[in-house]
XYZ file of C-alpha atoms in Angstrom:
639
model
C 14.634 -22.539 -24.023
C 12.930 -21.474 -21.498
C 9.409 -20.508 -22.598
C 7.552 -17.900 -19.898
C 4.241 -18.775 -20.936
C 4.453 -22.311 -20.078
C 5.645 -21.474 -17.153
C 3.373 -18.987 -16.174
C 0.660 -21.654 -16.731
C 2.486 -23.935 -14.607
C 2.719 -21.523 -11.471
C -1.211 -21.091 -12.092
C -1.807 -24.990 -11.859
C 0.224 -25.103 -8.659
C -1.596 -22.094 -7.138
C -4.949 -23.716 -7.917
C -4.047 -27.482 -7.615
C -4.969 -28.306 -11.945
C -3.514 -31.421 -12.338
C -0.612 -31.031 -9.476
C -0.679 -30.433 -5.703
C -1.097 -27.242 -4.523
C 2.384 -25.783 -4.094
C 2.682 -22.249 -3.280
C 6.337 -21.898 -2.364
C 7.440 -23.492 -6.134
C 4.649 -21.580 -7.726
C 5.629 -17.718 -5.922
C 9.320 -19.326 -6.594
C 8.534 -19.694 -10.799
C 6.555 -16.267 -10.868
C 9.836 -14.815 -9.630
C 12.254 -16.828 -12.057
C 9.622 -15.661 -15.170
C 10.100 -11.859 -13.926
C 13.769 -12.119 -14.399
C 12.739 -12.418 -18.348
C 12.521 -9.575 -20.683
C 9.193 -8.033 -20.956
C 9.149 -7.537 -24.634
C 11.072 -8.974 -27.493
C 13.435 -7.461 -30.290
C 10.094 -5.737 -31.961
C 8.965 -4.450 -28.955
C 5.984 -6.509 -28.180
C 5.277 -7.787 -24.823
C 6.509 -11.588 -24.134
C 3.433 -13.384 -22.804
C 3.786 -14.408 -19.146
C 6.067 -11.735 -17.681
C 3.567 -9.076 -16.955
C 1.246 -11.660 -16.327
C 3.631 -13.016 -13.895
C 4.077 -9.953 -12.250
C 0.543 -8.990 -12.063
C 0.183 -12.453 -9.673
C 3.278 -11.404 -7.709
C 1.633 -8.415 -6.550
C -2.131 -10.286 -6.107
C -0.170 -12.727 -4.017
C 1.419 -10.057 -1.699
C -1.303 -8.527 -1.899
C -3.796 -11.113 -0.607
C -1.896 -13.214 1.144
C -2.252 -15.667 -0.696
C 1.211 -17.422 -2.524
C 2.983 -15.762 0.763
C 3.244 -13.890 3.634
C 0.807 -10.672 3.059
C 2.575 -7.354 2.461
C 1.200 -4.436 0.716
C 4.426 -3.325 0.517
C 6.065 -5.683 -1.950
C 2.571 -5.640 -3.535
C 2.697 -2.351 -4.949
C 6.254 -3.155 -5.742
C 5.441 -5.840 -8.040
C 1.958 -3.886 -9.280
C 4.020 -0.831 -10.147
C 6.762 -3.350 -12.052
C 3.597 -4.671 -13.800
C 2.394 -1.524 -14.883
C 5.974 -0.481 -16.539
C 5.431 -3.615 -18.484
C 1.941 -1.905 -19.914
C -0.576 -4.461 -17.181
C -4.032 -2.974 -17.224
C -4.942 -5.177 -14.392
C -2.295 -3.779 -12.304
C -2.823 -0.492 -12.985
C -6.609 -0.882 -12.090
C -5.749 -2.638 -8.664
C -3.333 -0.181 -7.529
C -5.500 2.618 -8.691
C -8.276 1.007 -6.410
C -5.256 1.089 -3.397
C -4.850 4.928 -4.191
C -8.638 5.799 -4.444
C -9.464 3.553 -0.967
C -6.349 4.471 1.223
C -5.366 0.929 1.398
C -2.091 0.405 2.254
C -1.161 3.805 1.002
C -2.135 7.503 1.252
C -5.235 8.013 -0.178
C -5.156 10.157 -3.704
C -7.535 10.557 -5.837
C -5.689 12.247 -8.391
C -3.287 9.399 -8.746
C -6.014 6.818 -8.646
C -7.694 8.931 -11.519
C -4.291 8.534 -13.630
C -4.109 5.244 -12.846
C -7.342 3.976 -14.363
C -6.978 5.597 -17.445
C -3.545 4.003 -17.346
C -5.826 0.860 -16.859
C -7.946 1.450 -19.552
C -5.234 2.408 -22.512
C -3.675 -0.871 -21.404
C -7.164 -2.457 -21.601
C -8.606 -3.692 -18.704
C -12.314 -3.743 -18.967
C -12.953 -3.276 -14.818
C -11.247 0.319 -15.215
C -13.915 2.255 -16.631
C -16.437 1.128 -13.699
C -14.112 1.730 -11.145
C -13.364 5.456 -12.648
C -16.973 6.041 -12.598
C -16.810 4.952 -8.565
C -13.854 7.449 -8.034
C -15.852 10.170 -9.321
C -18.305 9.326 -7.113
C -16.206 9.184 -4.138
C -14.795 12.336 -4.909
C -18.030 13.969 -5.518
C -16.806 15.050 -9.264
C -20.427 14.427 -10.410
C -20.177 15.678 -14.224
C -17.229 13.031 -14.667
C -19.147 10.519 -12.962
C -22.212 10.773 -15.440
C -20.002 11.197 -18.649
C -17.916 8.227 -17.486
C -21.056 6.222 -16.595
C -22.894 6.765 -19.802
C -19.591 5.771 -22.160
C -19.309 2.587 -19.419
C -23.264 1.664 -20.608
C -22.738 1.817 -24.105
C -19.741 -0.819 -23.386
C -22.532 -2.979 -21.824
C -21.614 -2.670 -18.241
C -23.959 -4.508 -16.158
C -23.161 -1.598 -13.155
C -23.583 1.148 -15.433
C -27.578 1.340 -14.611
C -27.374 0.317 -11.236
C -25.027 3.637 -11.098
C -27.555 6.014 -11.985
C -29.652 6.126 -9.133
C -26.885 6.888 -7.004
C -25.277 10.001 -9.700
C -29.201 11.201 -9.861
C -29.019 11.173 -5.912
C -25.323 13.144 -5.866
C -26.346 15.354 -8.212
C -29.528 16.395 -6.346
C -26.926 16.653 -3.134
C -24.505 18.789 -5.365
C -27.209 21.037 -6.448
C -27.553 22.268 -2.982
C -26.124 25.012 -3.648
C -21.609 24.188 -2.699
C -21.196 27.468 -4.902
C -19.914 29.507 -1.490
C -17.964 26.490 -0.494
C -15.961 26.546 -4.180
C -15.556 30.765 -3.503
C -14.686 30.037 -0.366
C -11.644 27.218 -1.493
C -10.378 29.712 -4.068
C -10.204 32.788 -1.348
C -7.911 30.918 0.761
C -6.900 28.303 -1.785
C -7.308 25.659 -0.355
C -6.977 22.128 -2.075
C -9.835 19.835 -2.381
C -8.711 17.019 -4.576
C -8.694 14.302 -2.035
C -12.162 15.534 -0.016
C -15.986 14.379 -0.598
C -18.503 17.281 -1.029
C -18.960 16.493 2.567
C -15.993 16.942 3.781
C -15.489 20.421 2.107
C -18.929 21.858 3.891
C -17.596 20.539 6.626
C -14.241 22.274 6.436
C -16.183 25.222 5.793
C -18.399 24.825 8.532
C -15.338 24.480 11.054
C -13.904 27.424 9.567
C -17.030 29.743 9.655
C -18.399 28.129 13.315
C -15.887 26.656 15.272
C -18.359 26.448 18.482
C -20.298 24.404 16.766
C -18.504 22.559 14.927
C -14.989 21.711 15.907
C -16.392 18.428 18.250
C -17.997 17.069 14.980
C -14.732 17.986 12.634
C -12.693 16.377 15.533
C -14.460 13.322 15.513
C -14.665 13.083 11.773
C -11.067 13.693 10.955
C -10.270 10.863 14.230
C -12.320 8.232 12.468
C -10.260 9.195 9.155
C -7.494 8.405 10.917
C -8.131 5.270 13.310
C -9.813 3.253 9.306
C -6.432 4.595 7.709
C -4.219 1.824 6.555
C -0.227 1.933 6.957
C 1.377 4.078 4.249
C 3.825 2.082 1.931
C 7.464 2.851 1.446
C 8.873 -0.084 -1.305
C 12.194 1.015 -0.686
C 11.751 -0.505 3.365
C 12.340 -3.968 1.953
C 15.620 -5.550 1.758
C 17.448 -6.623 -1.722
C 16.693 -9.924 -0.553
C 13.145 -9.679 0.022
C 13.210 -10.340 3.817
C 12.245 -7.038 6.103
C 14.656 -7.101 8.183
C 18.119 -7.503 6.841
C 20.598 -9.014 8.666
C 23.664 -7.178 6.864
C 22.327 -3.850 8.005
C 21.780 -4.415 11.924
C 25.277 -6.442 12.137
C 26.583 -2.812 11.711
C 24.539 -1.498 14.064
C 24.463 -4.324 16.861
C 27.462 -2.492 18.721
C 25.480 0.503 19.169
C 22.599 -0.118 20.911
C 20.777 -2.801 23.292
C 17.724 -2.575 20.861
C 19.807 -3.321 17.617
C 21.637 -5.980 19.213
C 18.456 -7.610 20.581
C 16.698 -7.428 16.640
C 20.231 -8.892 15.368
C 19.911 -11.278 17.220
C 16.083 -12.416 17.078
C 17.389 -12.381 13.041
C 19.825 -14.710 13.394
C 17.937 -17.209 15.405
C 14.897 -16.691 13.154
C 17.401 -17.716 10.167
C 18.746 -20.641 11.938
C 15.778 -21.963 13.153
C 13.831 -22.028 9.261
C 17.632 -23.341 8.761
C 17.153 -26.327 11.255
C 13.282 -26.926 9.759
C 14.225 -27.275 6.463
C 15.693 -30.315 7.682
C 12.999 -31.942 9.664
C 10.467 -30.891 6.800
C 11.847 -33.551 4.590
C 10.684 -35.845 6.834
C 7.612 -38.105 6.999
C 7.115 -38.389 10.641
C 8.070 -35.825 13.430
C 10.563 -37.385 15.843
C 12.194 -35.269 18.908
C 15.751 -35.237 17.616
C 18.248 -32.933 18.127
C 16.975 -30.861 14.740
C 13.922 -30.396 16.325
C 15.527 -29.166 19.619
C 17.585 -26.765 17.631
C 14.129 -25.617 15.535
C 11.991 -25.253 18.596
C 14.907 -23.227 20.918
C 15.980 -20.496 17.931
C 12.275 -20.090 17.286
C 11.480 -19.148 20.818
C 14.311 -17.552 21.463
C 13.691 -15.124 18.365
C 10.080 -14.953 19.585
C 11.138 -13.756 23.240
C 13.475 -11.215 21.752
C 11.293 -9.353 19.464
C 8.149 -11.900 17.826
C 7.321 -9.580 14.993
C 10.631 -10.841 13.939
C 9.349 -14.394 13.272
C 6.822 -13.801 10.832
C 6.784 -15.951 7.576
C 4.004 -16.820 4.841
C 0.683 -18.232 5.866
C 1.081 -21.539 3.795
C 4.580 -22.172 5.833
C 3.360 -20.882 9.369
C 0.217 -23.229 9.139
C 2.799 -26.390 8.236
C 5.424 -25.191 11.396
C 2.271 -24.644 13.623
C 1.087 -28.475 12.885
C 5.000 -29.993 13.573
C 5.127 -27.326 16.632
C 1.853 -28.917 18.120
C 3.128 -32.607 17.820
C 6.396 -31.352 19.495
C 4.493 -30.002 22.421
C 2.757 -33.509 22.604
C 5.769 -35.219 22.710
C 6.972 -33.022 25.801
C 3.813 -32.493 27.963
C 4.308 -36.392 28.082
C 7.767 -36.381 28.345
C 7.983 -33.655 31.319
C 4.888 -35.528 33.170
C 7.173 -38.728 33.844
C 10.271 -36.203 34.833
C 11.217 -33.357 36.144
C 14.950 -32.732 34.162
C 15.525 -28.735 33.981
C 15.991 -29.127 30.345
C 12.859 -30.657 29.388
C 11.329 -28.414 31.084
C 13.397 -25.589 29.538
C 11.931 -27.440 26.035
C 8.326 -27.889 27.181
C 7.831 -23.894 27.762
C 9.738 -23.287 24.443
C 7.221 -25.598 22.544
C 4.377 -23.650 24.447
C 5.782 -19.992 23.815
C 6.185 -21.064 20.217
C 2.580 -22.100 19.938
C 0.826 -19.442 21.644
C 2.468 -17.257 19.056
C 1.633 -18.929 16.119
C -1.771 -19.245 17.216
C -2.321 -15.526 18.712
C -5.636 -15.204 16.363
C -7.046 -18.388 17.918
C -9.367 -17.697 20.352
C -8.559 -20.294 22.795
C -5.141 -19.269 23.036
C -5.916 -17.017 26.684
C -7.028 -20.474 27.964
C -3.985 -22.188 26.545
C -1.848 -19.426 28.382
C -3.630 -19.465 31.398
C -2.756 -22.954 31.740
C 0.700 -22.203 31.256
C 1.112 -19.688 33.617
C -0.477 -22.233 36.223
C 2.458 -24.481 35.139
C 5.353 -21.612 34.693
C 4.066 -19.557 37.198
C 7.749 -17.268 36.462
C 7.334 -17.083 32.719
C 7.720 -13.697 31.750
C 6.571 -14.261 28.339
C 3.467 -16.329 28.816
C 2.038 -13.444 31.178
C 3.112 -10.863 28.530
C 1.487 -12.383 25.075
C -2.106 -13.139 27.426
C -1.505 -9.294 28.689
C -1.583 -7.960 25.138
C -4.154 -10.263 24.103
C -6.471 -8.824 26.774
C -5.857 -5.584 25.139
C -7.254 -6.553 22.201
C -10.110 -8.312 23.407
C -10.585 -4.705 25.443
C -10.071 -6.676 29.116
C -7.474 -3.655 30.188
C -7.750 -4.621 33.788
C -6.719 -8.053 33.353
C -4.104 -7.191 31.034
C -2.904 -4.714 33.525
C -2.698 -7.521 36.646
C -0.371 -9.487 34.097
C 1.992 -6.766 33.087
C 2.103 -5.528 37.551
C 2.956 -9.729 37.772
C 5.733 -9.153 35.245
C 7.065 -5.985 37.365
C 7.572 -8.184 39.960
C 9.549 -11.048 38.075
C 11.632 -8.483 35.928
C 11.130 -4.914 37.263
C 12.951 -2.948 34.548
C 11.986 -4.604 31.628
C 11.590 -2.529 28.728
C 8.642 -3.958 26.777
C 6.801 -4.529 29.821
C 6.809 -0.878 30.512
C 5.928 0.058 27.462
C 2.870 -2.702 27.425
C 1.760 -1.425 30.806
C 2.008 2.285 29.743
C -0.150 1.623 26.558
C -2.738 -0.772 28.949
C -2.898 2.485 31.448
C -3.820 5.280 28.828
C -6.362 2.678 27.039
C -8.122 2.521 30.744
C -8.327 6.408 30.658
C -5.973 6.591 33.314
C -3.456 9.439 31.508
C -1.285 10.425 34.690
C -0.698 7.051 35.401
C 0.460 6.198 31.897
C 2.637 9.375 31.680
C 4.734 8.108 34.275
C 4.512 4.585 33.118
C 5.531 6.491 29.775
C 8.730 8.419 31.050
C 9.702 5.081 32.934
C 10.143 3.112 29.653
C 11.657 6.165 27.928
C 14.721 6.300 30.725
C 15.482 2.669 30.061
C 14.981 2.184 26.593
C 17.576 2.404 23.602
C 17.332 5.852 21.737
C 16.524 3.135 18.506
C 14.067 1.623 20.307
C 10.978 1.011 17.730
C 8.448 1.931 20.296
C 10.391 5.640 21.507
C 8.751 7.961 19.302
C 5.156 6.150 19.859
C 6.013 6.903 23.419
C 6.518 10.704 22.635
C 3.363 10.830 20.952
C 1.198 9.039 23.251
C 2.895 11.445 26.215
C 1.474 14.230 24.045
C -1.777 12.365 23.800
C -2.204 12.115 27.757
C -1.160 16.133 28.060
C -4.011 16.953 25.192
C -6.561 14.894 27.541
C -5.162 16.371 30.772
C -5.606 19.878 28.880
C -1.842 20.203 29.005
C -1.677 21.869 25.858
C 1.609 23.864 25.765
C 3.312 20.096 26.208
C 1.818 18.839 23.188
C 3.914 20.501 20.509
C 7.047 19.358 22.501
C 6.363 16.024 23.062
C 5.653 16.130 19.168
C 8.911 17.834 18.541
C 10.400 15.078 20.194
C 8.648 12.137 18.226
C 9.907 13.712 15.317
C 13.711 13.661 16.752
C 13.438 10.043 17.953
C 12.345 8.988 14.339
C 15.636 10.022 13.331
C 17.162 7.341 15.395
C 14.855 4.496 13.789
C 16.503 1.496 12.306
C 15.664 1.824 8.125
C 13.410 -0.528 8.433
C 10.733 1.055 10.750
C 10.959 4.310 8.496
C 8.569 6.171 7.519
C 7.325 6.021 10.671
C 3.609 5.251 11.277
C 1.562 6.303 14.016
C -2.045 7.364 15.158
C -1.292 8.962 18.142
C 1.136 10.998 15.514
C -1.430 12.289 13.223
C -4.328 12.756 16.406
C -1.056 14.782 17.200
C -0.736 17.058 14.530
C -4.550 17.116 13.663
C -4.732 19.319 17.174
C -1.755 21.278 16.631
C -3.262 22.389 13.197
C -6.428 23.136 15.108
C -4.914 25.590 17.875
C -2.195 26.815 15.548
C 1.025 25.157 16.693
C 1.359 22.990 13.135
C 1.791 24.167 9.128
C 0.548 21.754 6.432
C 3.796 22.690 4.833
C 4.286 23.569 1.396
C 2.744 21.608 -1.755
C 5.041 18.501 -3.214
C 5.612 19.762 -6.931
C 3.660 17.881 -9.772
C 6.415 15.033 -11.130
C 4.927 14.308 -14.630
C 7.201 11.315 -15.578
C 5.938 9.567 -12.727
C 2.926 8.548 -15.223
C 4.317 5.571 -16.586
C 2.023 5.679 -19.506
C 3.368 9.210 -20.173
C 6.611 7.471 -19.977
C 6.000 4.714 -22.552
C 4.145 7.318 -24.721
C 7.358 9.383 -24.967
C 9.412 6.759 -25.869
C 7.454 5.399 -28.174
C 7.289 8.873 -30.191
C 10.693 8.565 -30.097
C 11.285 5.427 -30.996
C 9.175 5.557 -34.181
C 11.433 8.681 -35.141
C 14.236 6.718 -34.397
C 12.701 3.771 -36.832
C 11.970 5.868 -39.359
C 15.156 7.733 -39.796
C 16.812 3.879 -40.272
C 14.120 3.011 -42.677
C 14.145 6.356 -45.022
C 18.089 5.759 -45.171
C 17.845 1.955 -46.468
C 17.205 0.663 -49.795
C 16.160 -2.521 -48.010
C 12.246 -1.088 -47.776
C 9.688 0.018 -50.206
C 8.536 3.961 -49.694
C 5.210 5.257 -49.314
C 3.829 8.365 -49.744
C 0.286 8.290 -49.363
C -2.686 9.834 -47.241
C -6.387 9.492 -46.948
C -9.243 10.865 -45.856
C -11.063 10.803 -42.693
C -14.109 8.701 -43.071
C -16.269 11.490 -41.416
C -16.169 15.041 -41.967
C -16.548 18.610 -39.708
C -16.899 21.913 -40.120
C -14.829 24.069 -38.502
C -16.884 26.724 -35.842
C -17.803 30.203 -37.143
C -16.390 31.493 -33.607
C -14.619 30.469 -30.441
C -17.139 32.148 -28.688
C -19.841 29.261 -26.600
C -17.228 26.284 -27.389
C -16.923 23.912 -24.165
C -13.952 22.873 -23.153
C -12.633 18.864 -23.595
C -10.248 16.654 -22.277
C -8.667 13.915 -23.061
C -9.623 11.730 -20.699
C -13.353 12.337 -21.490
C -12.736 11.610 -25.193
C -13.226 7.536 -25.992
C -9.939 6.481 -27.895
C -12.166 2.946 -28.831
C -15.051 5.028 -30.384
C -14.707 6.725 -34.038
C -16.815 9.627 -33.774
C -16.985 13.726 -34.169
C -17.595 15.880 -31.509
C -18.804 19.438 -31.984
C -18.983 21.919 -30.009
C -16.032 21.414 -28.144
C -12.321 23.375 -27.903
C -9.607 20.815 -26.466
C -6.599 23.071 -25.899
C -2.943 21.383 -26.065
C 0.098 21.652 -25.455
C 3.260 19.746 -27.364
C 5.712 18.098 -24.959
C 7.253 16.342 -28.034
C 8.784 17.471 -31.465
C 6.060 16.828 -34.340
C 6.954 13.897 -36.449
C 6.014 13.920 -40.181
C 6.268 10.416 -42.022
C 4.549 12.107 -44.926
C 1.127 9.902 -44.276
C 0.276 11.994 -40.626
C 2.082 14.038 -37.985
C 1.958 12.500 -35.109
C 3.403 13.813 -31.614
C 2.643 13.488 -27.750
C 0.456 16.062 -25.836
C -0.832 17.252 -22.339
C -4.227 18.919 -21.885
C -4.502 21.664 -19.156
C -5.517 18.453 -16.657
C -1.994 16.857 -17.130
C -3.567 14.143 -19.122
C -1.574 12.706 -21.647
C -2.324 11.146 -25.628
C 0.028 10.030 -28.764
C -1.873 12.271 -31.305
C -1.781 11.720 -34.959
C -2.705 14.321 -37.637
C -4.064 12.385 -40.815
C -5.371 14.148 -44.399
C -2.636 16.655 -44.764
C -1.737 18.328 -48.007
C 1.654 18.348 -48.412
C 1.266 22.185 -49.911
C -1.249 24.543 -48.459
C -1.400 28.505 -49.028
C -2.851 29.153 -45.231
C -2.022 27.151 -41.954
C -4.204 24.266 -40.706
C -6.768 25.236 -38.321
C -7.534 22.203 -35.765
C -10.340 22.065 -33.507
C -10.432 18.348 -32.899
C -8.100 15.605 -32.911
C -8.897 12.207 -33.098
C -7.542 10.455 -29.975
C -5.311 6.861 -31.019
C -4.393 4.757 -28.118
C -0.670 3.175 -28.564
């Protein structure tokens, strides 16, 4: 019988190379196998190894350590681990929401996940929660939680006291007028720092003085913003570009057909590589030629389709380099057409696999000297020139491609982008327009081309065209292949910023709060219902002994004479690990489950006005009382 904990430990050995050779693919395969196990046994106790494996998979995708980096898949696996009570995953995902790292920045979601991590026992969550409150400018909560963190022995708590004190001084610089103004206009502020809130008010009241500063600030945020995550975009087999989806679309457009052929060639290349990778030496035979030919064709059709895990890419890169050296020796002695074609394919594969190398431009320059009419070498070098801001050199390469293949769709787009980067908006507008005339409606760059046209119009002062190009971009998104949705574009965000500034775009309605999206909330409700069900079975059975007793609390509390003067307190501000009495506070709760009396205590799940939830127990309740119980504080217990 397979053991999840043992398999998980073996996977860690493979990742770290402890006692065995490092083997990332096999480790990932083992972790994925563990994730199929039931996370809980028949007694609802966690099965050791399952949630840990899910967390390791998520971390591997996030870091790109055991598989190709994928924020999308990292979020999927973090959420799965959280559903199985993994505090580390809740902490890591909260950090992503806090920093806008691959997901939309959302302080409320980050707070919810940090609190969930605390409840699931992650020791780092409390320190990170303080960091969140500092980032959001919530000085009161930052002070409270930093004090709790200090009591828990955190070495960071004392280091943060100075930062908290400084922020307290800044917050006392009177932002009451900002708060009143926000309330008057019903403006949200949950994901904004104090500085951003002040800047927003200044921009509203003095647009002539602050418009430029505000816009620059927003543009900087847009530039630093990571791509949003949409886990549902991942195909069922784990590979982003599903061949079955493309097969249904390939006859409808040229771009879908190119995508289909690119994915098909990539899969065939990987199949060929699987055969040659078993060998102890690299030889130039039919399998090697098939591998290079298919992989090069994939890159020539749509290079981004050929992404692969880092460790596999490194192995393939070494194989390609050896095959290239064999091919160079072969073509130096003959001018066979097939050998020359194979040599070019080897060079294309080598260039794409070494895209991050500083020596790649020199290598491509050598390739262009040898094969001056190969547009793919020019295209790759032109893109690299753009990346290092050598736009004149990039434009020269794209112009040369135009002489080789006049209406090459991708080249038209690359040229348009280069002209825009050079500040030649009028020429860029003509180039984007030409691209749109020849590109398929579902080409992945069509929406971006419309948004870029809007940017060019904005720079040229033609504000009438901005909204039109923005709408054209939105309409083009509807025709995109599902893999590229939701569509993310910096140009689109810049247009939205401009349209909001000139009053041409509404921010839309706020989404309603989906309370059951909180995994901790769901677990509390489910566990409460399970207890009621199990208790009913016990009471109706003769196999169990029944007890009916209660005990006095270790500490007592006097009921206040009046509600006046009591300060509000919330569930997330109460430390559930400390046995203490909080005098002078009032905790207002709404029960969200049916109270359950087990003759020893009354339990229920409740939420406060900030939507924080906990399962609470009311102990030492006499069975007979002449007057109703008046409760001012319930001790919070973590399930």
